[in-house]
Amino acid sequence: MTEADFVVVANRLPVDRDADDNWRRSPGGLVTALEPVMRKAEGAWVGWPGQPDLDLEPFEFDGTQLIPVSLSTEEIELYYEGFSNDTIWPLYHDVIAEPRYRRPWWEAYVRVNRRFADAAGEATAQNGTVWVQDYQLQLVPAMLRETRPDLTIGYFHHIPFPAYGLYSQLPWRRQVLEGLLGADVIGFQRVADAGNFARAVRRLFRYETKSSGIRVPEPDGSIRIALAKAFPISIDAEAYVELAARKDIRDRAREIREGLGNPKHMLLGVDRLDYTKGIGHRLKAFGELLSEGRLAVEDVTLVQVASPSRERVDTYAHLRDEIELSVGRINGDSDTMGHTAIRYLHQGFPREEMVALYLAADVMLVTALRDGMNLVAKEYVASRADNRGVLVLSEFAGAHDELRTAVSVNPHDIEGLKDAIMQAVEMPAREQGRRMRALRRRVLEHDVEDWSREFLAELAASRKPAGSK
Ligand code: GDG
């Protein structure tokens, strides 16, 4: 294995193994975001291959060296489903679901983070750069710095960072902050997330902060500056523009509408089936609009794609039951022989089909209760080269900071959400165009390559000795 100058460390490798043991690029937020960066950098990617007890040698895929980290069935349960997805995920999303604090989960998290840090250390050349991704690996920056002080270490946090009043619940709150502070640059989605992090550091360690710099004392008595800053992630906007221009995909969009009986208005939700996404709130608002007669089932269909996610975590299994009960109730109350209120799909689809759905939808509903960014909102906007369609966007999604001309909603306010849906459904074409043009300008101007370029430039600058150019 040759050592690489640039190494990404993420929980998952960017590939899935299919039934015939062939590797395919996997869908999902992070992989979608980093794919263009990796293609250019010829780097290495350290991550779990997605199946338990799989001991694999490093291999090459699409020009990137992939370095698999093996996890046992028990480690997946404790480190991934437990600490990552049942402790950190709910805690960092403002305790929408109750976080569970289990000491064996934490112990496994430390152990597995160490394994990732060791693998990254071995994969990286002298004075190289490592970019650690996300909440499953918050301890890796400090672990890596300890063994490889020569490296430049970046960390990007894809999910929110909560206010101290919530963060302070975490029994291992000091250790997690220490882990993150091992990075030279700690990137967040929103300015508010970076602020929450800096405040937690001040409260727990009394370190001084000045604008985005945190003064971290080193064991030798010197001071190191760690930067905590917002770098809002984006999408490969051009790829969506190209897909949306394809004739087969445009035809498919028409076919989707026909299949629904050509409703006057098609509403769309696309989410991993996760309690942070506010799917239940969206269904409630839509159901009430139908039962109150403000919308008629003959005129409007809501297509809800809820891609399967974390099905072995109890909270997710319950959420699925809850959502499917609501869908069944609303459809049962509102459907006619010829029309259905909600077309619910608990399935994943190829990207082409997603773009066809974006093109078919008059209204895109993003009603997250808390979301780091929400790439779906940006994908919808990028796909609408016709400057039509309305984005209804939650204030609690990171994307809200940038997408200012969306129809803004507080999804907890069901009456407000209903009014926003009506506003979107009734919006004149001219106003749709004005809003969509402004949204598209932002998404096309700030794509995922800008995101990574800005982060990596800041990271490179952070290691230059003070005063040098
Ligand atoms: C995390 C943070 C942050 C979904 N279903 C299918 C499918 N997807 C794709 C979407 C989009 C991605 O997955 C989901 O990204 P989101 O940003 O909406 O949400 P999370 O998965 O929760 O991602 C989030 C993100 O990380 C990046 O930093 O924005 O806040 O929670 O690209 O299109 N893609 C395909 N089939 C599906 O069925 N092909």
Short mmCIF file of C-alpha atoms and ligand atoms in Angstrom, two decimals:
data_model
loop_
_atom_site.label_atom_id
_atom_site.label_comp_id
_atom_site.label_asym_id
_atom_site.label_seq_id
_atom_site.Cartn_x
_atom_site.Cartn_y
_atom_site.Cartn_z
CA MET A 1 0.00 0.00 0.00
CA THR A 2 1.41 3.39 -0.98
CA GLU A 3 0.93 6.20 1.49
CA ALA A 4 -1.29 9.03 0.30
CA ASP A 5 -0.88 12.77 0.83
CA PHE A 6 -4.62 13.24 1.20
CA VAL A 7 -6.80 10.84 3.18
CA VAL A 8 -10.51 10.96 3.98
CA VAL A 9 -11.71 9.05 7.04
CA ALA A 10 -15.43 8.36 7.25
CA ASN A 11 -17.57 5.76 8.95
CA ARG A 12 -18.45 4.17 5.61
CA LEU A 13 -16.40 3.54 2.53
CA PRO A 14 -18.03 5.22 -0.47
CA VAL A 15 -19.06 1.82 -1.91
CA ASP A 16 -21.57 -0.98 -1.28
CA ARG A 17 -21.13 -4.65 -2.11
CA ASP A 18 -23.94 -6.11 -4.19
CA ALA A 19 -25.24 -9.70 -4.19
CA ASP A 20 -22.53 -10.79 -6.69
CA ASP A 21 -19.76 -9.32 -4.51
CA ASN A 22 -19.17 -6.40 -6.87
CA TRP A 23 -18.55 -2.93 -5.46
CA ARG A 24 -20.81 -0.05 -6.44
CA ARG A 25 -20.70 3.59 -5.48
CA SER A 26 -23.20 4.08 -2.67
CA PRO A 27 -25.90 6.76 -2.55
CA GLY A 28 -26.36 9.15 0.39
CA GLY A 29 -25.41 12.61 1.60
CA LEU A 30 -21.71 12.27 2.36
CA VAL A 31 -20.68 10.12 -0.58
CA THR A 32 -22.60 12.34 -2.96
CA ALA A 33 -20.81 15.33 -1.48
CA LEU A 34 -17.25 13.99 -1.52
CA GLU A 35 -17.26 12.07 -4.77
CA PRO A 36 -16.14 14.97 -6.98
CA VAL A 37 -13.42 15.92 -4.49
CA MET A 38 -11.95 12.43 -4.33
CA ARG A 39 -11.99 11.99 -8.08
CA LYS A 40 -9.65 14.96 -8.39
CA ALA A 41 -7.38 14.37 -5.41
CA GLU A 42 -6.27 10.75 -6.05
CA GLY A 43 -6.36 10.22 -2.35
CA ALA A 44 -7.23 7.36 -0.05
CA TRP A 45 -10.47 6.75 1.84
CA VAL A 46 -10.55 4.89 5.17
CA GLY A 47 -13.93 3.45 6.18
CA TRP A 48 -16.06 0.48 7.12
CA PRO A 49 -17.09 -1.64 4.11
CA GLY A 50 -20.68 -2.00 5.33
CA GLN A 51 -20.80 -5.65 6.34
CA PRO A 52 -19.79 -7.18 9.68
CA ASP A 53 -16.57 -9.14 10.14
CA LEU A 54 -15.29 -8.39 6.68
CA ASP A 55 -11.50 -8.43 6.70
CA LEU A 56 -10.39 -6.94 3.42
CA GLU A 57 -7.12 -5.72 2.01
CA PRO A 58 -7.01 -2.17 0.62
CA PHE A 59 -8.22 -1.96 -2.98
CA GLU A 60 -8.71 0.61 -5.67
CA PHE A 61 -12.07 1.87 -6.89
CA ASP A 62 -12.64 4.65 -9.41
CA GLY A 63 -9.15 6.08 -8.89
CA THR A 64 -9.38 6.15 -5.10
CA GLN A 65 -7.53 3.81 -2.76
CA LEU A 66 -10.07 2.30 -0.36
CA ILE A 67 -8.85 1.15 3.03
CA PRO A 68 -11.42 -1.04 4.79
CA VAL A 69 -11.73 -0.97 8.60
CA SER A 70 -13.27 -4.16 9.91
CA LEU A 71 -16.10 -4.03 12.49
CA SER A 72 -17.55 -7.03 14.31
CA THR A 73 -21.31 -7.56 14.63
CA GLU A 74 -21.07 -6.51 18.25
CA GLU A 75 -19.13 -3.35 17.43
CA ILE A 76 -21.71 -2.34 14.85
CA GLU A 77 -24.36 -2.72 17.52
CA LEU A 78 -22.48 -0.76 20.18
CA TYR A 79 -20.43 1.84 18.29
CA TYR A 80 -22.67 2.48 15.28
CA GLU A 81 -26.28 1.66 16.10
CA GLY A 82 -25.72 2.44 19.80
CA PHE A 83 -23.43 5.37 20.50
CA SER A 84 -23.51 7.01 17.06
CA ASN A 85 -27.16 6.62 16.18
CA ASP A 86 -28.90 6.26 19.54
CA THR A 87 -26.79 8.62 21.68
CA ILE A 88 -25.09 11.28 19.55
CA TRP A 89 -27.66 11.53 16.71
CA PRO A 90 -30.69 12.30 18.95
CA LEU A 91 -28.67 14.46 21.36
CA TYR A 92 -27.20 16.58 18.57
CA HIS A 93 -30.61 16.94 16.89
CA ASP A 94 -31.95 18.75 19.95
CA VAL A 95 -33.25 15.62 21.72
CA ILE A 96 -36.18 15.15 19.28
CA ALA A 97 -35.88 11.52 20.35
CA GLU A 98 -34.47 10.62 23.74
CA PRO A 99 -30.73 9.91 23.65
CA ARG A 100 -29.63 6.78 25.48
CA TYR A 101 -26.39 6.86 27.44
CA ARG A 102 -24.81 3.42 27.76
CA ARG A 103 -21.31 2.90 29.05
CA PRO A 104 -20.53 -0.17 26.88
CA TRP A 105 -21.56 1.88 23.81
CA TRP A 106 -19.10 4.60 24.76
CA GLU A 107 -16.31 2.06 25.36
CA ALA A 108 -16.88 0.56 21.92
CA TYR A 109 -16.94 4.08 20.38
CA VAL A 110 -13.49 4.81 21.86
CA ARG A 111 -12.15 1.45 20.68
CA VAL A 112 -13.48 1.80 17.15
CA ASN A 113 -12.37 5.44 16.84
CA ARG A 114 -8.87 4.27 17.79
CA ARG A 115 -8.97 1.67 15.01
CA PHE A 116 -9.96 4.30 12.43
CA ALA A 117 -7.25 6.67 13.71
CA ASP A 118 -4.60 3.93 13.45
CA ALA A 119 -5.69 3.01 9.91
CA ALA A 120 -5.62 6.67 8.86
CA GLY A 121 -2.18 7.13 10.45
CA GLU A 122 -0.80 4.19 8.50
CA ALA A 123 -2.33 5.36 5.23
CA THR A 124 -1.04 8.93 5.32
CA ALA A 125 2.36 10.09 4.08
CA GLN A 126 4.66 12.30 6.18
CA ASN A 127 3.22 15.84 6.53
CA GLY A 128 0.06 14.72 4.73
CA THR A 129 -3.50 15.88 5.26
CA VAL A 130 -6.33 13.89 6.80
CA TRP A 131 -9.96 14.96 6.57
CA VAL A 132 -12.16 13.23 9.16
CA GLN A 133 -15.89 13.15 8.47
CA ASP A 134 -18.72 13.32 10.92
CA TYR A 135 -20.09 12.41 14.29
CA GLN A 136 -19.18 8.72 14.31
CA LEU A 137 -15.49 9.71 14.47
CA GLN A 138 -15.29 12.67 16.83
CA LEU A 139 -12.34 11.22 18.77
CA VAL A 140 -10.19 10.53 15.71
CA PRO A 141 -8.65 14.03 15.35
CA ALA A 142 -7.01 13.97 18.81
CA MET A 143 -6.04 10.29 18.55
CA LEU A 144 -4.38 10.97 15.24
CA ARG A 145 -2.59 14.09 16.45
CA GLU A 146 -1.14 12.13 19.35
CA THR A 147 0.53 9.54 17.12
CA ARG A 148 1.11 11.72 14.02
CA PRO A 149 1.81 15.33 15.04
CA ASP A 150 3.21 15.94 11.55
CA LEU A 151 -0.23 15.69 9.93
CA THR A 152 -2.65 18.46 9.11
CA ILE A 153 -6.02 17.34 10.43
CA GLY A 154 -9.42 18.61 9.37
CA TYR A 155 -12.80 17.52 10.70
CA PHE A 156 -16.22 18.24 9.22
CA HIS A 157 -19.37 17.82 11.25
CA HIS A 158 -22.34 17.07 8.96
CA ILE A 159 -25.02 17.25 11.62
CA PRO A 160 -25.95 20.08 14.01
CA PHE A 161 -23.96 20.84 17.14
CA PRO A 162 -26.41 21.49 19.99
CA ALA A 163 -26.59 24.31 22.51
CA TYR A 164 -24.62 23.71 25.70
CA GLY A 165 -27.77 23.19 27.77
CA LEU A 166 -28.37 20.00 25.80
CA TYR A 167 -24.78 19.04 25.01
CA SER A 168 -23.97 19.06 28.71
CA GLN A 169 -26.15 15.95 29.17
CA LEU A 170 -23.46 13.85 27.52
CA PRO A 171 -21.60 11.92 30.23
CA TRP A 172 -18.46 12.03 28.04
CA ARG A 173 -18.81 15.68 27.06
CA ARG A 174 -15.20 16.55 27.89
CA GLN A 175 -13.68 13.61 26.04
CA VAL A 176 -15.69 14.36 22.88
CA LEU A 177 -14.63 18.02 22.84
CA GLU A 178 -11.01 17.00 23.42
CA GLY A 179 -11.30 14.61 20.49
CA LEU A 180 -12.60 17.29 18.14
CA LEU A 181 -10.06 19.87 19.31
CA GLY A 182 -7.33 17.61 17.93
CA ALA A 183 -8.21 19.01 14.49
CA ASP A 184 -6.65 22.16 13.02
CA VAL A 185 -9.97 23.11 11.45
CA ILE A 186 -13.34 21.95 12.77
CA GLY A 187 -16.01 22.65 10.16
CA PHE A 188 -19.73 23.01 10.84
CA GLN A 189 -22.77 23.52 8.62
CA ARG A 190 -24.07 26.71 10.24
CA VAL A 191 -22.52 29.64 12.06
CA ALA A 192 -24.82 28.72 14.97
CA ASP A 193 -23.29 25.21 15.19
CA ALA A 194 -19.74 26.61 15.32
CA GLY A 195 -20.91 29.05 18.00
CA ASN A 196 -22.45 26.27 20.09
CA PHE A 197 -19.21 24.30 19.86
CA ALA A 198 -17.03 27.27 20.87
CA ARG A 199 -19.35 28.00 23.80
CA ALA A 200 -19.14 24.39 25.00
CA VAL A 201 -15.34 24.59 24.85
CA ARG A 202 -15.34 27.83 26.86
CA ARG A 203 -17.72 26.44 29.44
CA LEU A 204 -15.93 23.16 29.97
CA PHE A 205 -12.27 24.08 29.47
CA ARG A 206 -12.17 27.87 29.86
CA TYR A 207 -10.07 28.09 26.70
CA GLU A 208 -10.02 31.52 25.11
CA THR A 209 -11.67 32.01 21.74
CA LYS A 210 -11.18 34.89 19.35
CA SER A 211 -13.45 35.11 16.30
CA SER A 212 -13.26 31.51 15.01
CA GLY A 213 -9.94 30.61 16.67
CA ILE A 214 -9.79 28.52 19.85
CA ARG A 215 -6.55 28.68 21.86
CA VAL A 216 -5.73 25.08 22.77
CA PRO A 217 -2.88 24.53 25.25
CA GLU A 218 -0.50 21.76 24.14
CA PRO A 219 1.22 19.32 26.53
CA ASP A 220 4.54 21.18 26.03
CA GLY A 221 2.99 24.43 27.24
CA SER A 222 2.68 26.03 23.80
CA ILE A 223 -0.62 27.26 22.37
CA ARG A 224 -2.17 25.91 19.18
CA ILE A 225 -5.05 27.60 17.39
CA ALA A 226 -7.91 25.33 16.32
CA LEU A 227 -10.43 26.98 14.00
CA ALA A 228 -14.16 26.31 14.48
CA LYS A 229 -16.03 27.73 11.49
CA ALA A 230 -19.05 27.28 9.28
CA PHE A 231 -18.56 25.73 5.84
CA PRO A 232 -22.07 25.05 4.52
CA ILE A 233 -21.97 21.90 2.41
CA SER A 234 -23.51 21.82 -1.05
CA ILE A 235 -24.14 19.50 -3.98
CA ASP A 236 -22.64 18.78 -7.39
CA ALA A 237 -25.12 21.27 -8.85
CA GLU A 238 -23.95 20.86 -12.45
CA ALA A 239 -24.67 17.12 -12.33
CA TYR A 240 -28.28 17.89 -11.38
CA VAL A 241 -28.60 20.50 -14.11
CA GLU A 242 -27.37 17.92 -16.63
CA LEU A 243 -29.68 15.17 -15.39
CA ALA A 244 -32.63 17.55 -15.43
CA ALA A 245 -31.93 18.41 -19.07
CA ARG A 246 -31.95 14.76 -20.21
CA LYS A 247 -34.90 13.89 -22.42
CA ASP A 248 -35.47 10.46 -20.90
CA ILE A 249 -35.63 12.00 -17.42
CA ARG A 250 -38.01 14.75 -18.51
CA ASP A 251 -40.21 12.13 -20.17
CA ARG A 252 -40.09 10.11 -17.00
CA ALA A 253 -41.24 13.17 -15.00
CA ARG A 254 -44.30 13.45 -17.25
CA GLU A 255 -44.92 9.73 -16.92
CA ILE A 256 -44.83 10.01 -13.11
CA ARG A 257 -47.52 12.69 -13.20
CA GLU A 258 -49.61 10.67 -15.60
CA GLY A 259 -49.30 7.65 -13.35
CA LEU A 260 -50.79 9.73 -10.54
CA GLY A 261 -53.73 10.71 -12.76
CA ASN A 262 -52.28 14.10 -13.72
CA PRO A 263 -53.17 15.92 -10.50
CA LYS A 264 -53.24 19.73 -10.66
CA HIS A 265 -50.59 19.82 -7.96
CA MET A 266 -47.96 17.27 -7.07
CA LEU A 267 -46.29 17.69 -3.69
CA LEU A 268 -43.08 15.82 -2.89
CA GLY A 269 -41.12 14.75 0.18
CA VAL A 270 -37.79 12.88 -0.10
CA ASP A 271 -36.11 11.82 3.11
CA ARG A 272 -34.33 9.01 4.81
CA LEU A 273 -36.96 7.63 7.14
CA ASP A 274 -35.64 9.55 10.15
CA TYR A 275 -37.41 11.29 13.03
CA THR A 276 -35.37 14.45 12.42
CA LYS A 277 -36.99 14.99 9.03
CA GLY A 278 -40.45 15.99 10.31
CA ILE A 279 -42.30 13.55 8.03
CA GLY A 280 -45.06 13.09 10.62
CA HIS A 281 -45.62 16.85 10.92
CA ARG A 282 -45.81 17.13 7.13
CA LEU A 283 -48.38 14.30 6.91
CA LYS A 284 -50.46 15.81 9.70
CA ALA A 285 -50.62 19.20 7.98
CA PHE A 286 -51.45 17.64 4.61
CA GLY A 287 -54.10 15.35 6.14
CA GLU A 288 -55.81 18.29 7.86
CA LEU A 289 -55.84 20.34 4.65
CA LEU A 290 -57.67 17.45 3.00
CA SER A 291 -60.11 16.80 5.82
CA GLU A 292 -60.93 20.51 6.12
CA GLY A 293 -61.58 20.72 2.40
CA ARG A 294 -58.83 23.28 1.74
CA LEU A 295 -57.32 20.75 -0.65
CA ALA A 296 -59.20 18.11 -2.68
CA VAL A 297 -57.82 14.64 -3.28
CA GLU A 298 -58.81 14.96 -6.96
CA ASP A 299 -56.45 17.92 -7.32
CA VAL A 300 -53.47 17.13 -5.14
CA THR A 301 -51.16 14.17 -4.50
CA LEU A 302 -48.30 14.02 -2.05
CA VAL A 303 -45.52 11.66 -3.11
CA GLN A 304 -43.44 10.72 -0.10
CA VAL A 305 -40.22 8.81 -0.67
CA ALA A 306 -38.98 7.55 2.68
CA SER A 307 -35.78 5.64 2.02
CA PRO A 308 -35.12 2.83 4.51
CA SER A 309 -32.66 3.82 7.23
CA ARG A 310 -31.16 2.40 10.46
CA GLU A 311 -33.87 -0.21 10.67
CA ARG A 312 -32.20 -2.09 13.51
CA VAL A 313 -32.40 0.87 15.88
CA ASP A 314 -35.68 0.62 17.88
CA THR A 315 -36.64 4.29 17.55
CA TYR A 316 -36.49 3.93 13.77
CA ALA A 317 -38.61 0.79 13.73
CA HIS A 318 -41.25 2.63 15.80
CA LEU A 319 -41.06 5.69 13.58
CA ARG A 320 -41.76 3.56 10.54
CA ASP A 321 -44.86 2.11 12.20
CA GLU A 322 -46.05 5.58 13.17
CA ILE A 323 -45.57 7.06 9.70
CA GLU A 324 -47.19 4.12 7.96
CA LEU A 325 -50.16 4.29 10.33
CA SER A 326 -50.61 8.00 9.46
CA VAL A 327 -50.33 7.35 5.73
CA GLY A 328 -52.89 4.54 5.96
CA ARG A 329 -55.29 6.69 8.01
CA ILE A 330 -55.06 9.72 5.72
CA ASN A 331 -55.43 7.64 2.58
CA GLY A 332 -58.27 5.66 4.13
CA ASP A 333 -60.12 8.86 5.00
CA SER A 334 -59.46 10.75 1.76
CA ASP A 335 -58.89 8.39 -1.17
CA THR A 336 -61.42 7.78 -3.90
CA MET A 337 -61.40 4.87 -6.35
CA GLY A 338 -59.50 7.03 -8.82
CA HIS A 339 -57.30 9.19 -6.58
CA THR A 340 -54.91 8.65 -3.75
CA ALA A 341 -53.84 11.35 -1.30
CA ILE A 342 -50.38 10.06 -0.45
CA ARG A 343 -48.25 7.85 -2.66
CA TYR A 344 -45.86 6.47 -0.06
CA LEU A 345 -42.66 4.69 -1.13
CA HIS A 346 -40.48 3.02 1.47
CA GLN A 347 -37.76 2.39 -1.10
CA GLY A 348 -34.52 3.77 -2.44
CA PHE A 349 -34.34 4.92 -6.06
CA PRO A 350 -31.58 5.66 -8.57
CA ARG A 351 -30.54 9.29 -8.84
CA GLU A 352 -32.20 9.60 -12.27
CA GLU A 353 -35.55 8.72 -10.74
CA MET A 354 -35.02 11.27 -7.97
CA VAL A 355 -34.43 14.00 -10.52
CA ALA A 356 -37.54 12.93 -12.45
CA LEU A 357 -39.47 13.28 -9.19
CA TYR A 358 -37.97 16.74 -8.58
CA LEU A 359 -39.02 17.78 -12.09
CA ALA A 360 -42.51 16.39 -11.64
CA ALA A 361 -43.14 18.12 -8.30
CA ASP A 362 -44.80 21.54 -8.08
CA VAL A 363 -44.00 21.79 -4.40
CA MET A 364 -41.06 20.30 -2.49
CA LEU A 365 -41.65 19.87 1.24
CA VAL A 366 -38.58 19.97 3.49
CA THR A 367 -39.97 20.11 7.01
CA ALA A 368 -37.04 18.88 9.11
CA LEU A 369 -37.27 19.44 12.86
CA ARG A 370 -33.48 19.69 12.87
CA ASP A 371 -31.12 18.99 9.98
CA GLY A 372 -27.42 19.76 9.51
CA MET A 373 -27.95 21.04 5.97
CA ASN A 374 -30.48 19.04 3.90
CA LEU A 375 -29.13 18.33 0.46
CA VAL A 376 -32.53 17.38 -0.93
CA ALA A 377 -33.57 21.05 -0.81
CA LYS A 378 -30.53 22.02 -2.87
CA GLU A 379 -31.00 19.14 -5.32
CA TYR A 380 -34.59 20.21 -6.00
CA VAL A 381 -33.49 23.77 -6.67
CA ALA A 382 -30.60 22.74 -8.94
CA SER A 383 -32.93 20.51 -10.97
CA ARG A 384 -35.47 23.29 -11.66
CA ALA A 385 -33.83 24.92 -14.67
CA ASP A 386 -37.36 25.88 -15.76
CA ASN A 387 -37.53 28.26 -12.76
CA ARG A 388 -40.78 26.67 -11.67
CA GLY A 389 -41.73 24.89 -8.48
CA VAL A 390 -41.84 26.02 -4.87
CA LEU A 391 -39.53 24.96 -2.05
CA VAL A 392 -41.12 24.90 1.39
CA LEU A 393 -38.18 24.88 3.78
CA SER A 394 -37.90 24.45 7.52
CA GLU A 395 -36.09 27.09 9.56
CA PHE A 396 -34.42 24.21 11.35
CA ALA A 397 -32.52 22.93 8.32
CA GLY A 398 -29.03 24.34 7.74
CA ALA A 399 -30.02 25.10 4.14
CA HIS A 400 -32.34 27.79 5.48
CA ASP A 401 -29.38 30.11 6.12
CA GLU A 402 -28.68 30.24 2.37
CA LEU A 403 -32.01 29.57 0.66
CA ARG A 404 -33.70 32.77 1.74
CA THR A 405 -36.42 32.96 -0.91
CA ALA A 406 -37.91 29.58 -0.10
CA VAL A 407 -41.25 29.54 1.71
CA SER A 408 -40.05 29.39 5.27
CA VAL A 409 -41.79 27.21 7.88
CA ASN A 410 -41.63 26.24 11.51
CA PRO A 411 -42.78 22.62 11.18
CA HIS A 412 -43.91 22.50 14.81
CA ASP A 413 -46.54 25.09 13.96
CA ILE A 414 -49.05 22.89 12.12
CA GLU A 415 -51.37 25.80 11.25
CA GLY A 416 -48.40 27.76 9.88
CA LEU A 417 -47.26 24.70 7.93
CA LYS A 418 -50.73 24.30 6.43
CA ASP A 419 -50.76 27.94 5.38
CA ALA A 420 -47.30 27.57 3.85
CA ILE A 421 -48.43 24.53 1.84
CA MET A 422 -51.45 26.49 0.60
CA GLN A 423 -49.24 29.46 -0.27
CA ALA A 424 -46.97 27.15 -2.26
CA VAL A 425 -49.84 25.40 -4.04
CA GLU A 426 -51.45 28.69 -4.99
CA MET A 427 -48.29 30.62 -5.85
CA PRO A 428 -48.48 32.43 -9.21
CA ALA A 429 -45.92 31.35 -11.81
CA ARG A 430 -44.26 34.77 -11.79
CA GLU A 431 -43.56 34.62 -8.08
CA GLN A 432 -42.34 31.02 -8.38
CA GLY A 433 -39.89 32.21 -11.01
CA ARG A 434 -38.62 35.13 -8.96
CA ARG A 435 -38.02 32.98 -5.89
CA MET A 436 -36.58 30.01 -7.78
CA ARG A 437 -34.13 32.14 -9.74
CA ALA A 438 -32.65 33.51 -6.52
CA LEU A 439 -32.44 30.03 -5.00
CA ARG A 440 -30.75 28.64 -8.09
CA ARG A 441 -28.23 31.44 -8.18
CA ARG A 442 -27.09 30.52 -4.69
CA VAL A 443 -26.93 26.75 -5.26
CA LEU A 444 -25.18 27.02 -8.62
CA GLU A 445 -22.69 29.58 -7.30
CA HIS A 446 -21.79 27.62 -4.21
CA ASP A 447 -21.46 23.95 -5.13
CA VAL A 448 -19.77 21.08 -3.35
CA GLU A 449 -16.44 21.78 -4.99
CA ASP A 450 -16.46 25.28 -3.52
CA TRP A 451 -17.27 23.75 -0.17
CA SER A 452 -14.34 21.38 -0.19
CA ARG A 453 -12.01 23.92 -1.77
CA GLU A 454 -12.82 26.47 0.92
CA PHE A 455 -12.45 23.95 3.71
CA LEU A 456 -9.17 22.57 2.38
CA ALA A 457 -7.75 26.06 1.74
CA GLU A 458 -8.51 27.03 5.33
CA LEU A 459 -6.95 23.77 6.48
CA ALA A 460 -3.76 24.37 4.48
CA ALA A 461 -3.53 27.95 5.78
CA SER A 462 -4.00 26.78 9.38
CA ARG A 463 -0.68 24.93 9.37
CA LYS A 464 1.46 27.73 8.06
CA PRO A 465 3.64 29.15 10.83
CA ALA A 466 2.30 32.47 12.11
CA GLY A 467 3.56 35.43 10.08
CA SER A 468 4.48 33.40 6.96
CA LYS A 469 2.64 33.89 3.70
C1 GDG B 1 -26.53 14.13 6.51
C2 GDG B 1 -27.14 15.25 7.37
C3 GDG B 1 -26.51 16.89 5.59
C4 GDG B 1 -32.15 9.92 -0.27
N1 GDG B 1 -32.94 8.90 -0.64
C5 GDG B 1 -32.44 8.46 -1.80
C6 GDG B 1 -31.33 9.23 -2.15
N2 GDG B 1 -31.16 10.10 -1.18
C7 GDG B 1 -30.09 11.11 -1.19
C8 GDG B 1 -30.61 12.50 -1.40
C9 GDG B 1 -29.49 13.32 -0.79
C10 GDG B 1 -29.01 12.42 0.34
O1 GDG B 1 -29.42 11.11 0.05
C11 GDG B 1 -29.62 12.81 1.67
O2 GDG B 1 -28.96 13.96 2.13
P1 GDG B 1 -29.62 14.92 3.20
O3 GDG B 1 -28.74 16.09 3.33
O4 GDG B 1 -30.99 15.28 2.75
O5 GDG B 1 -29.76 14.10 4.55
P2 GDG B 1 -28.89 13.02 5.43
O6 GDG B 1 -28.84 11.70 4.78
O7 GDG B 1 -29.52 13.04 6.77
O8 GDG B 1 -27.40 13.62 5.48
C12 GDG B 1 -27.65 16.36 6.47
C13 GDG B 1 -25.80 15.74 4.89
O9 GDG B 1 -25.40 14.71 5.81
C14 GDG B 1 -24.55 16.23 4.15
O10 GDG B 1 -23.71 16.95 5.00
O11 GDG B 1 -27.05 17.76 4.62
O12 GDG B 1 -28.18 17.43 7.25
O13 GDG B 1 -28.21 14.75 8.19
O14 GDG B 1 -28.43 13.49 -1.67
O15 GDG B 1 -30.84 12.75 -2.75
N3 GDG B 1 -30.62 9.07 -3.27
C15 GDG B 1 -31.01 8.09 -4.12
N4 GDG B 1 -32.08 7.28 -3.84
C16 GDG B 1 -32.83 7.45 -2.72
O16 GDG B 1 -33.82 6.73 -2.51
N5 GDG B 1 -30.32 7.90 -5.25
#
